[in-house]
mmCIF file of C-alpha atoms in Angstrom:
data_model
loop_
_atom_site.group_PDB
_atom_site.id
_atom_site.type_symbol
_atom_site.label_atom_id
_atom_site.label_comp_id
_atom_site.label_asym_id
_atom_site.label_seq_id
_atom_site.Cartn_x
_atom_site.Cartn_y
_atom_site.Cartn_z
ATOM 1 C CA MET A 15 211.798 474.006 -35.743
ATOM 2 C CA LYS A 16 212.695 477.577 -34.679
ATOM 3 C CA LYS A 17 212.540 480.106 -37.479
ATOM 4 C CA GLN A 18 215.874 481.702 -38.338
ATOM 5 C CA ILE A 19 216.135 485.534 -38.291
ATOM 6 C CA TYR A 20 218.777 487.410 -40.273
ATOM 7 C CA TYR A 21 220.330 490.872 -39.521
ATOM 8 C CA ILE A 22 222.636 493.154 -41.550
ATOM 9 C CA TYR A 23 224.826 496.089 -40.295
ATOM 10 C CA ASN A 24 223.945 499.584 -41.572
ATOM 11 C CA PRO A 25 226.981 501.975 -41.305
ATOM 12 C CA GLU A 26 224.772 505.033 -41.794
ATOM 13 C CA THR A 27 222.784 504.281 -38.653
ATOM 14 C CA ASP A 28 225.651 502.389 -36.939
ATOM 15 C CA ASP A 29 223.204 499.679 -36.053
ATOM 16 C CA PHE A 30 222.047 496.107 -37.035
ATOM 17 C CA GLU A 31 218.814 496.059 -38.969
ATOM 18 C CA ARG A 32 216.541 492.984 -39.442
ATOM 19 C CA VAL A 33 216.358 491.556 -43.024
ATOM 20 C CA PHE A 34 212.945 490.412 -44.300
ATOM 21 C CA PRO A 35 213.015 487.983 -47.361
ATOM 22 C CA SER A 36 211.213 489.116 -50.499
ATOM 23 C CA ILE A 37 208.210 487.265 -51.998
ATOM 24 C CA LYS A 38 210.419 486.013 -54.829
ATOM 25 C CA GLY A 39 212.913 484.642 -52.305
ATOM 26 C CA LYS A 40 210.131 482.900 -50.372
ATOM 27 C CA VAL A 41 208.790 481.283 -53.521
ATOM 28 C CA PHE A 42 212.219 480.120 -54.658
ATOM 29 C CA GLY A 43 212.900 478.625 -51.179
ATOM 30 C CA PHE A 44 209.628 476.764 -51.155
ATOM 31 C CA LEU A 45 210.209 475.372 -54.679
ATOM 32 C CA LYS A 46 213.736 474.363 -53.699
ATOM 33 C CA ILE A 47 212.487 472.398 -50.688
ATOM 34 C CA LEU A 48 209.641 470.889 -52.761
ATOM 35 C CA GLY A 49 212.079 469.742 -55.570
ATOM 36 C CA ILE A 50 214.473 468.184 -53.097
ATOM 37 C CA SER A 51 211.564 466.319 -51.383
ATOM 38 C CA LEU A 52 210.264 464.994 -54.752
ATOM 39 C CA ILE A 53 213.710 463.732 -55.736
ATOM 40 C CA ILE A 54 214.169 461.943 -52.459
ATOM 41 C CA GLY A 55 210.598 460.478 -52.571
ATOM 42 C CA ILE A 56 211.082 459.227 -56.157
ATOM 43 C CA GLY A 57 214.443 457.666 -55.260
ATOM 44 C CA ILE A 58 212.910 455.859 -52.271
ATOM 45 C CA TYR A 59 209.984 454.566 -54.434
ATOM 46 C CA PHE A 60 212.171 453.081 -57.152
ATOM 47 C CA ALA A 61 214.572 451.538 -54.559
ATOM 48 C CA ILE A 62 211.596 449.761 -52.924
ATOM 49 C CA PHE A 63 209.991 448.785 -56.277
ATOM 50 C CA TYR A 64 213.127 447.142 -57.691
ATOM 51 C CA ALA A 65 214.450 445.681 -54.493
ATOM 52 C CA PHE A 66 211.194 444.234 -53.126
ATOM 53 C CA ASP A 67 208.095 442.871 -54.782
ATOM 54 C CA ALA A 68 204.802 444.242 -53.620
ATOM 55 C CA PRO A 69 202.589 441.569 -52.043
ATOM 56 C CA THR A 70 200.101 441.739 -54.931
ATOM 57 C CA GLU A 71 202.770 441.460 -57.573
ATOM 58 C CA GLU A 72 204.428 438.519 -55.773
ATOM 59 C CA ASN A 73 201.086 436.710 -55.610
ATOM 60 C CA LEU A 74 200.508 437.298 -59.324
ATOM 61 C CA ARG A 75 203.916 435.853 -60.178
ATOM 62 C CA LYS A 76 203.196 432.765 -58.136
ATOM 63 C CA GLU A 77 199.811 432.302 -59.792
ATOM 64 C CA ASN A 78 201.380 432.778 -63.193
ATOM 65 C CA ALA A 79 204.001 430.099 -62.503
ATOM 66 C CA ILE A 80 201.217 427.683 -61.360
ATOM 67 C CA LEU A 81 199.160 428.375 -64.468
ATOM 68 C CA LYS A 82 202.129 427.746 -66.746
ATOM 69 C CA SER A 83 202.843 424.440 -64.942
ATOM 70 C CA LYS A 84 199.232 423.387 -65.396
ATOM 71 C CA TYR A 85 199.410 424.379 -69.101
ATOM 72 C CA SER A 86 202.476 422.148 -69.546
ATOM 73 C CA ILE A 87 200.619 419.243 -67.979
ATOM 74 C CA LEU A 88 197.562 419.800 -70.178
ATOM 75 C CA ASN A 89 199.735 420.109 -73.231
ATOM 76 C CA ARG A 90 201.475 416.786 -72.540
ATOM 77 C CA ARG A 91 198.121 415.000 -72.011
ATOM 78 C CA LEU A 92 196.865 416.548 -75.208
ATOM 79 C CA ASP A 93 199.997 415.271 -77.041
ATOM 80 C CA ASN A 94 199.216 411.758 -75.895
ATOM 81 C CA SER A 95 195.547 412.050 -76.909
ATOM 82 C CA LEU A 96 196.510 413.308 -80.408
ATOM 83 C CA LYS A 97 198.887 410.414 -80.851
ATOM 84 C CA VAL A 98 196.222 407.924 -79.910
ATOM 85 C CA MET A 99 193.823 409.691 -82.336
ATOM 86 C CA ALA A 100 196.444 409.457 -85.123
ATOM 87 C CA ASN A 101 196.735 405.729 -84.530
ATOM 88 C CA ILE A 102 192.991 405.266 -84.624
ATOM 89 C CA GLN A 103 192.763 407.253 -87.857
ATOM 90 C CA ASP A 104 195.488 405.165 -89.442
ATOM 91 C CA ARG A 105 193.734 401.917 -88.541
ATOM 92 C CA ASP A 106 190.445 403.396 -89.738
ATOM 93 C CA ASP A 107 191.734 404.402 -93.153
ATOM 94 C CA ASN A 108 194.170 401.559 -93.767
ATOM 95 C CA PHE A 109 192.395 398.623 -92.219
ATOM 96 C CA TYR A 110 188.726 398.992 -91.292
ATOM 97 C CA ARG A 111 187.832 400.939 -94.461
ATOM 98 C CA VAL A 112 190.000 398.665 -96.628
ATOM 99 C CA MET A 113 188.263 395.697 -95.064
ATOM 100 C CA MET A 114 184.862 397.159 -95.874
ATOM 101 C CA GLN A 115 186.084 398.413 -99.262
ATOM 102 C CA MET A 116 185.246 401.959 -98.364
ATOM 103 C CA GLU A 117 187.041 405.160 -99.278
ATOM 104 C CA PRO A 118 189.323 406.661 -96.585
ATOM 105 C CA VAL A 119 188.002 409.698 -94.638
ATOM 106 C CA GLY A 120 189.047 412.839 -96.539
ATOM 107 C CA PHE A 121 191.289 415.561 -95.162
ATOM 108 C CA GLY A 122 188.491 418.044 -95.364
ATOM 109 C CA GLN A 123 186.173 415.909 -93.332
ATOM 110 C CA ARG A 124 188.731 415.414 -90.524
ATOM 111 C CA PHE A 125 189.853 419.097 -90.367
ATOM 112 C CA ALA A 126 186.866 421.111 -91.587
ATOM 113 C CA GLY A 127 186.548 424.521 -89.899
ATOM 114 C CA LEU A 128 189.970 424.633 -88.335
ATOM 115 C CA ASP A 129 191.241 427.389 -90.700
ATOM 116 C CA ASN A 130 188.831 430.020 -89.314
ATOM 117 C CA GLU A 131 191.168 432.548 -87.733
ATOM 118 C CA LYS A 132 188.407 434.869 -86.581
ATOM 119 C CA ARG A 133 187.442 432.584 -83.698
ATOM 120 C CA TYR A 134 190.933 433.161 -82.159
ATOM 121 C CA LYS A 135 191.153 436.959 -82.419
ATOM 122 C CA GLU A 136 189.373 437.536 -79.114
ATOM 123 C CA LEU A 137 192.090 435.597 -77.384
ATOM 124 C CA GLN A 138 194.787 438.070 -78.393
ATOM 125 C CA ASN A 139 193.811 440.574 -75.657
ATOM 126 C CA ILE A 140 194.044 438.333 -72.678
ATOM 127 C CA PRO A 141 197.131 437.613 -70.477
ATOM 128 C CA ASP A 142 199.434 434.831 -71.869
ATOM 129 C CA ALA A 143 197.586 435.061 -75.191
ATOM 130 C CA GLY A 144 200.187 432.960 -76.983
ATOM 131 C CA LEU A 145 199.909 430.030 -74.634
ATOM 132 C CA VAL A 146 196.077 430.126 -74.415
ATOM 133 C CA SER A 147 195.668 430.509 -78.163
ATOM 134 C CA LEU A 148 197.951 427.525 -78.912
ATOM 135 C CA LEU A 149 196.221 425.283 -76.337
ATOM 136 C CA THR A 150 192.769 426.352 -77.736
ATOM 137 C CA ARG A 151 193.794 425.560 -81.333
ATOM 138 C CA ARG A 152 195.043 422.134 -80.340
ATOM 139 C CA MET A 153 191.884 421.375 -78.284
ATOM 140 C CA ASP A 154 189.783 422.401 -81.315
ATOM 141 C CA LEU A 155 191.911 420.094 -83.486
ATOM 142 C CA PHE A 156 191.336 417.125 -81.116
ATOM 143 C CA GLU A 157 187.607 417.806 -80.786
ATOM 144 C CA ARG A 158 187.177 418.098 -84.572
ATOM 145 C CA GLN A 159 189.100 414.860 -85.211
ATOM 146 C CA LEU A 160 187.091 413.075 -82.463
ATOM 147 C CA TYR A 161 183.823 414.201 -84.020
ATOM 148 C CA ALA A 162 184.962 413.092 -87.485
ATOM 149 C CA GLN A 163 186.116 409.732 -86.195
ATOM 150 C CA SER A 164 182.800 409.196 -84.453
ATOM 151 C CA LEU A 165 180.986 409.768 -87.707
ATOM 152 C CA SER A 166 183.394 407.393 -89.478
ATOM 153 C CA PHE A 167 182.682 404.636 -86.974
ATOM 154 C CA ASP A 168 178.967 405.193 -87.455
ATOM 155 C CA GLN A 169 179.435 404.626 -91.180
ATOM 156 C CA LEU A 170 181.493 401.489 -90.558
ATOM 157 C CA ARG A 171 178.870 400.162 -88.154
ATOM 158 C CA ASP A 172 176.116 400.641 -90.781
ATOM 159 C CA MET A 173 178.323 399.020 -93.449
ATOM 160 C CA ALA A 174 179.190 396.126 -91.112
ATOM 161 C CA SER A 175 175.585 395.416 -90.433
ATOM 162 C CA GLN A 176 175.075 394.925 -94.183
ATOM 163 C CA GLN A 177 178.100 392.616 -94.522
ATOM 164 C CA GLN A 178 177.865 389.928 -91.876
ATOM 165 C CA ASP A 179 178.995 387.216 -94.269
ATOM 166 C CA LYS A 180 182.059 389.256 -95.181
ATOM 167 C CA LEU A 181 183.018 389.774 -91.579
ATOM 168 C CA ALA A 182 182.831 386.039 -90.933
ATOM 169 C CA HIS A 183 185.397 385.526 -93.768
ATOM 170 C CA ILE A 184 187.891 388.163 -92.696
ATOM 171 C CA PRO A 185 190.793 387.019 -90.314
ATOM 172 C CA SER A 186 190.090 388.614 -86.990
ATOM 173 C CA VAL A 187 191.286 386.418 -84.150
ATOM 174 C CA ILE A 188 194.615 384.962 -82.915
ATOM 175 C CA PRO A 189 195.414 381.465 -84.303
ATOM 176 C CA ILE A 190 196.613 380.190 -80.922
ATOM 177 C CA ASN A 191 195.110 380.503 -77.459
ATOM 178 C CA ILE A 192 196.584 383.687 -75.959
ATOM 179 C CA LYS A 193 197.815 381.775 -72.894
ATOM 180 C CA ASP A 194 199.695 379.183 -74.943
ATOM 181 C CA PHE A 195 202.409 381.239 -76.702
ATOM 182 C CA THR A 196 205.022 383.969 -76.421
ATOM 183 C CA MET A 197 205.646 386.399 -79.233
ATOM 184 C CA SER A 198 208.923 385.548 -80.982
ATOM 185 C CA SER A 199 209.084 387.756 -84.001
ATOM 186 C CA GLY A 200 207.048 390.570 -85.431
ATOM 187 C CA TYR A 201 206.182 391.715 -88.899
ATOM 188 C CA GLY A 202 208.788 393.585 -90.975
ATOM 189 C CA PHE A 203 212.502 393.466 -91.653
ATOM 190 C CA ARG A 204 214.351 391.054 -89.402
ATOM 191 C CA ARG A 205 217.642 389.211 -89.302
ATOM 192 C CA ASP A 206 217.485 385.687 -90.758
ATOM 193 C CA PRO A 207 218.427 383.249 -87.893
ATOM 194 C CA ILE A 208 220.055 380.716 -90.279
ATOM 195 C CA TYR A 209 221.615 382.808 -93.049
ATOM 196 C CA GLY A 210 222.284 385.902 -91.055
ATOM 197 C CA SER A 211 221.020 388.267 -93.727
ATOM 198 C CA SER A 212 218.311 390.875 -93.381
ATOM 199 C CA LYS A 213 214.968 389.850 -94.858
ATOM 200 C CA PHE A 214 211.334 390.938 -94.767
ATOM 201 C CA HIS A 215 209.366 388.762 -92.301
ATOM 202 C CA GLU A 216 205.886 388.514 -93.772
ATOM 203 C CA GLY A 217 204.073 387.338 -90.675
ATOM 204 C CA LEU A 218 204.264 386.726 -86.950
ATOM 205 C CA ASP A 219 206.112 383.905 -85.154
ATOM 206 C CA PHE A 220 204.277 382.470 -82.049
ATOM 207 C CA ALA A 221 206.688 380.380 -80.002
ATOM 208 C CA ALA A 222 204.757 377.558 -78.363
ATOM 209 C CA LYS A 223 205.188 373.888 -77.293
ATOM 210 C CA SER A 224 204.943 371.224 -80.005
ATOM 211 C CA GLY A 225 201.374 369.990 -80.273
ATOM 212 C CA THR A 226 199.782 373.322 -79.223
ATOM 213 C CA PRO A 227 196.408 373.638 -81.076
ATOM 214 C CA VAL A 228 196.237 375.990 -84.067
ATOM 215 C CA PHE A 229 192.849 377.432 -85.155
ATOM 216 C CA ALA A 230 191.452 378.986 -88.331
ATOM 217 C CA THR A 231 191.082 382.731 -87.905
ATOM 218 C CA ALA A 232 188.069 383.108 -90.269
ATOM 219 C CA ASP A 233 185.620 381.039 -92.308
ATOM 220 C CA GLY A 234 187.045 379.744 -95.555
ATOM 221 C CA LYS A 235 188.231 376.884 -97.750
ATOM 222 C CA VAL A 236 191.559 375.049 -97.378
ATOM 223 C CA THR A 237 193.543 375.493 -100.585
ATOM 224 C CA GLU A 238 196.884 373.919 -99.417
ATOM 225 C CA ALA A 239 197.482 371.305 -96.735
ATOM 226 C CA GLY A 240 200.876 369.658 -96.930
ATOM 227 C CA ARG A 241 204.612 370.216 -97.278
ATOM 228 C CA GLN A 242 205.644 373.637 -98.738
ATOM 229 C CA GLY A 243 209.409 373.994 -98.880
ATOM 230 C CA GLY A 244 210.851 376.127 -96.075
ATOM 231 C CA TYR A 245 207.352 376.494 -94.568
ATOM 232 C CA GLY A 246 207.336 372.775 -93.693
ATOM 233 C CA ASN A 247 203.906 371.376 -92.992
ATOM 234 C CA CYS A 248 201.678 374.257 -94.035
ATOM 235 C CA VAL A 249 197.999 375.049 -94.338
ATOM 236 C CA ASP A 250 196.664 377.820 -96.587
ATOM 237 C CA ILE A 251 193.013 378.969 -96.217
ATOM 238 C CA SER A 252 191.242 381.159 -98.779
ATOM 239 C CA HIS A 253 188.605 383.308 -97.057
ATOM 240 C CA GLY A 254 187.196 385.013 -100.148
ATOM 241 C CA TYR A 255 187.060 388.799 -100.452
ATOM 242 C CA ASN A 256 190.767 388.635 -101.484
ATOM 243 C CA TYR A 257 191.974 387.309 -98.054
ATOM 244 C CA LEU A 258 194.233 384.280 -97.414
ATOM 245 C CA THR A 259 195.893 383.066 -94.244
ATOM 246 C CA ARG A 260 198.945 380.800 -93.891
ATOM 247 C CA TYR A 261 199.852 378.505 -90.924
ATOM 248 C CA ALA A 262 203.385 377.105 -91.240
ATOM 249 C CA HIS A 263 205.859 374.673 -89.506
ATOM 250 C CA LEU A 264 203.053 372.470 -88.194
ATOM 251 C CA SER A 265 203.746 369.113 -86.526
ATOM 252 C CA GLU A 266 200.291 367.855 -87.638
ATOM 253 C CA ILE A 267 197.829 368.880 -90.284
ATOM 254 C CA LEU A 268 194.204 368.179 -89.410
ATOM 255 C CA VAL A 269 192.451 369.394 -92.524
ATOM 256 C CA LYS A 270 192.455 368.475 -96.300
ATOM 257 C CA PRO A 271 192.497 370.607 -99.470
ATOM 258 C CA GLY A 272 188.980 371.661 -100.440
ATOM 259 C CA GLN A 273 187.702 371.361 -96.880
ATOM 260 C CA GLU A 274 185.424 374.138 -95.601
ATOM 261 C CA VAL A 275 186.383 375.461 -92.180
ATOM 262 C CA LYS A 276 184.853 377.865 -89.659
ATOM 263 C CA ARG A 277 186.571 380.565 -87.573
ATOM 264 C CA GLY A 278 187.952 378.850 -84.417
ATOM 265 C CA GLU A 279 188.065 375.379 -85.938
ATOM 266 C CA LEU A 280 191.150 373.244 -85.134
ATOM 267 C CA ILE A 281 193.241 372.875 -88.328
ATOM 268 C CA GLY A 282 196.665 371.650 -86.962
ATOM 269 C CA LYS A 283 199.272 371.664 -84.242
ATOM 270 C CA VAL A 284 202.423 373.668 -83.573
ATOM 271 C CA GLY A 285 205.674 372.060 -84.724
ATOM 272 C CA SER A 286 209.156 372.809 -86.088
ATOM 273 C CA THR A 287 209.027 371.416 -89.623
ATOM 274 C CA GLY A 288 210.740 373.063 -92.618
ATOM 275 C CA LYS A 289 213.187 375.968 -92.114
ATOM 276 C CA SER A 290 212.778 376.390 -88.349
ATOM 277 C CA THR A 291 214.955 376.786 -85.299
ATOM 278 C CA GLY A 292 212.364 375.617 -82.755
ATOM 279 C CA PRO A 293 208.663 374.821 -82.267
ATOM 280 C CA HIS A 294 206.528 377.769 -83.271
ATOM 281 C CA LEU A 295 203.700 378.841 -85.621
ATOM 282 C CA HIS A 296 204.476 381.188 -88.482
ATOM 283 C CA TYR A 297 201.217 382.994 -89.319
ATOM 284 C CA GLU A 298 200.517 385.220 -92.305
ATOM 285 C CA VAL A 299 197.565 387.343 -93.529
ATOM 286 C CA ARG A 300 197.493 388.216 -97.180
ATOM 287 C CA PHE A 301 195.137 390.635 -98.983
ATOM 288 C CA LYS A 302 195.213 390.437 -102.772
ATOM 289 C CA ASN A 303 198.307 388.248 -102.227
ATOM 290 C CA GLU A 304 200.117 391.115 -100.479
ATOM 291 C CA PRO A 305 201.361 390.373 -96.903
ATOM 292 C CA GLN A 306 199.621 392.394 -94.200
ATOM 293 C CA ASN A 307 200.596 392.954 -90.520
ATOM 294 C CA PRO A 308 198.609 390.298 -88.710
ATOM 295 C CA VAL A 309 198.547 392.330 -85.550
ATOM 296 C CA ASN A 310 195.884 394.553 -87.228
ATOM 297 C CA TYR A 311 193.579 391.589 -87.511
ATOM 298 C CA TYR A 312 192.879 390.708 -83.850
ATOM 299 C CA PHE A 313 189.957 392.989 -83.275
ATOM 300 C CA MET A 314 187.386 390.296 -82.232
ATOM 301 C CA ASP A 315 188.974 388.379 -79.365
ATOM 302 C CA LEU A 316 191.151 390.875 -77.572
ATOM 303 C CA THR A 317 190.321 393.557 -75.039
ATOM 304 C CA PRO A 318 191.816 397.020 -75.669
ATOM 305 C CA GLU A 319 194.435 396.358 -72.978
ATOM 306 C CA GLU A 320 195.324 392.919 -74.516
ATOM 307 C CA TYR A 321 195.509 394.482 -77.970
ATOM 308 C CA ALA A 322 197.806 397.202 -76.826
ATOM 309 C CA GLU A 323 200.066 394.655 -75.181
ATOM 310 C CA MET A 324 199.993 392.527 -78.359
ATOM 311 C CA VAL A 325 201.081 395.489 -80.515
ATOM 312 C CA GLN A 326 203.961 396.230 -78.198
ATOM 313 C CA LEU A 327 205.082 392.599 -78.133
ATOM 314 C CA ALA A 328 204.936 392.407 -81.982
ATOM 315 C CA GLU A 329 206.992 395.595 -82.384
ATOM 316 C CA ASN A 330 209.630 394.576 -79.938
ATOM 317 C CA ALA A 331 209.942 390.863 -80.757
ATOM 318 C CA GLY A 332 213.029 390.203 -82.914
ATOM 319 C CA HIS A 333 213.820 386.525 -82.503
ATOM 320 C CA VAL A 334 212.907 385.171 -85.957
ATOM 321 C CA MET A 335 212.541 381.370 -85.855
ATOM 322 C CA ASP A 336 212.226 380.677 -89.615
#
């Protein structure tokens, strides 16, 4: 760019004289140009920053979205694992340990060490600290419960090895061949099929053809074998250790009072005697004369998959037949 030259008229000399800027003027001019350039540069920077993501920042946002998606998937899977663990703990405390007459696992044993906040402080300085800290805490919870449950099962195994006779006398199989029935009604409050009122159903109803074999679910002694009011033809077996099982609405009774029976021994056949709307077996398990949910007593002859299906069928079945 061509440099501009300035002149001023001098009346004394009647001539135009060249004007040279002062040092102060030069400095001021330079600062003025520099200030304008900075303002324009800053304006362009912010316009680009807010209007367009830099390549690195865009990649970071994509990675962050992927990580949060993976976190959600892990969190859902952990939710399912914790629910399964809660179910195992419930059965451990309220069935296996009751059966072995052992004390439930204490709260401190299941959750020891989880109140130590120092172990999580180092997580506060990393990106997404809240999400990572929460997932870490829940993983620690699951690992601790898994460890405690493993120890509990070791204790149960040791106790079981000392109580073989007791195990033989505890109901632990299905009273009808699994291929011969459909689940009609589960344990709990159900609508009475005859009177229409709500009542507590103290056992399970297995719908099956008349004459289907019925088997004893544990070793014991027959205490009742005959007609029992609404139960129709009914067999009661005392197994000792405070356990009793009941098999009702039979078409035939094949045992006598006082008779010793073994687990799996044929004791009768399915029928529709007594207060019944169709051929089925009403089966009860009682501990200290209190009704128990029989579905908790099938641990010997079902695979984990068959047991899970049985639990679901028992919970959803609502067609009471007695």
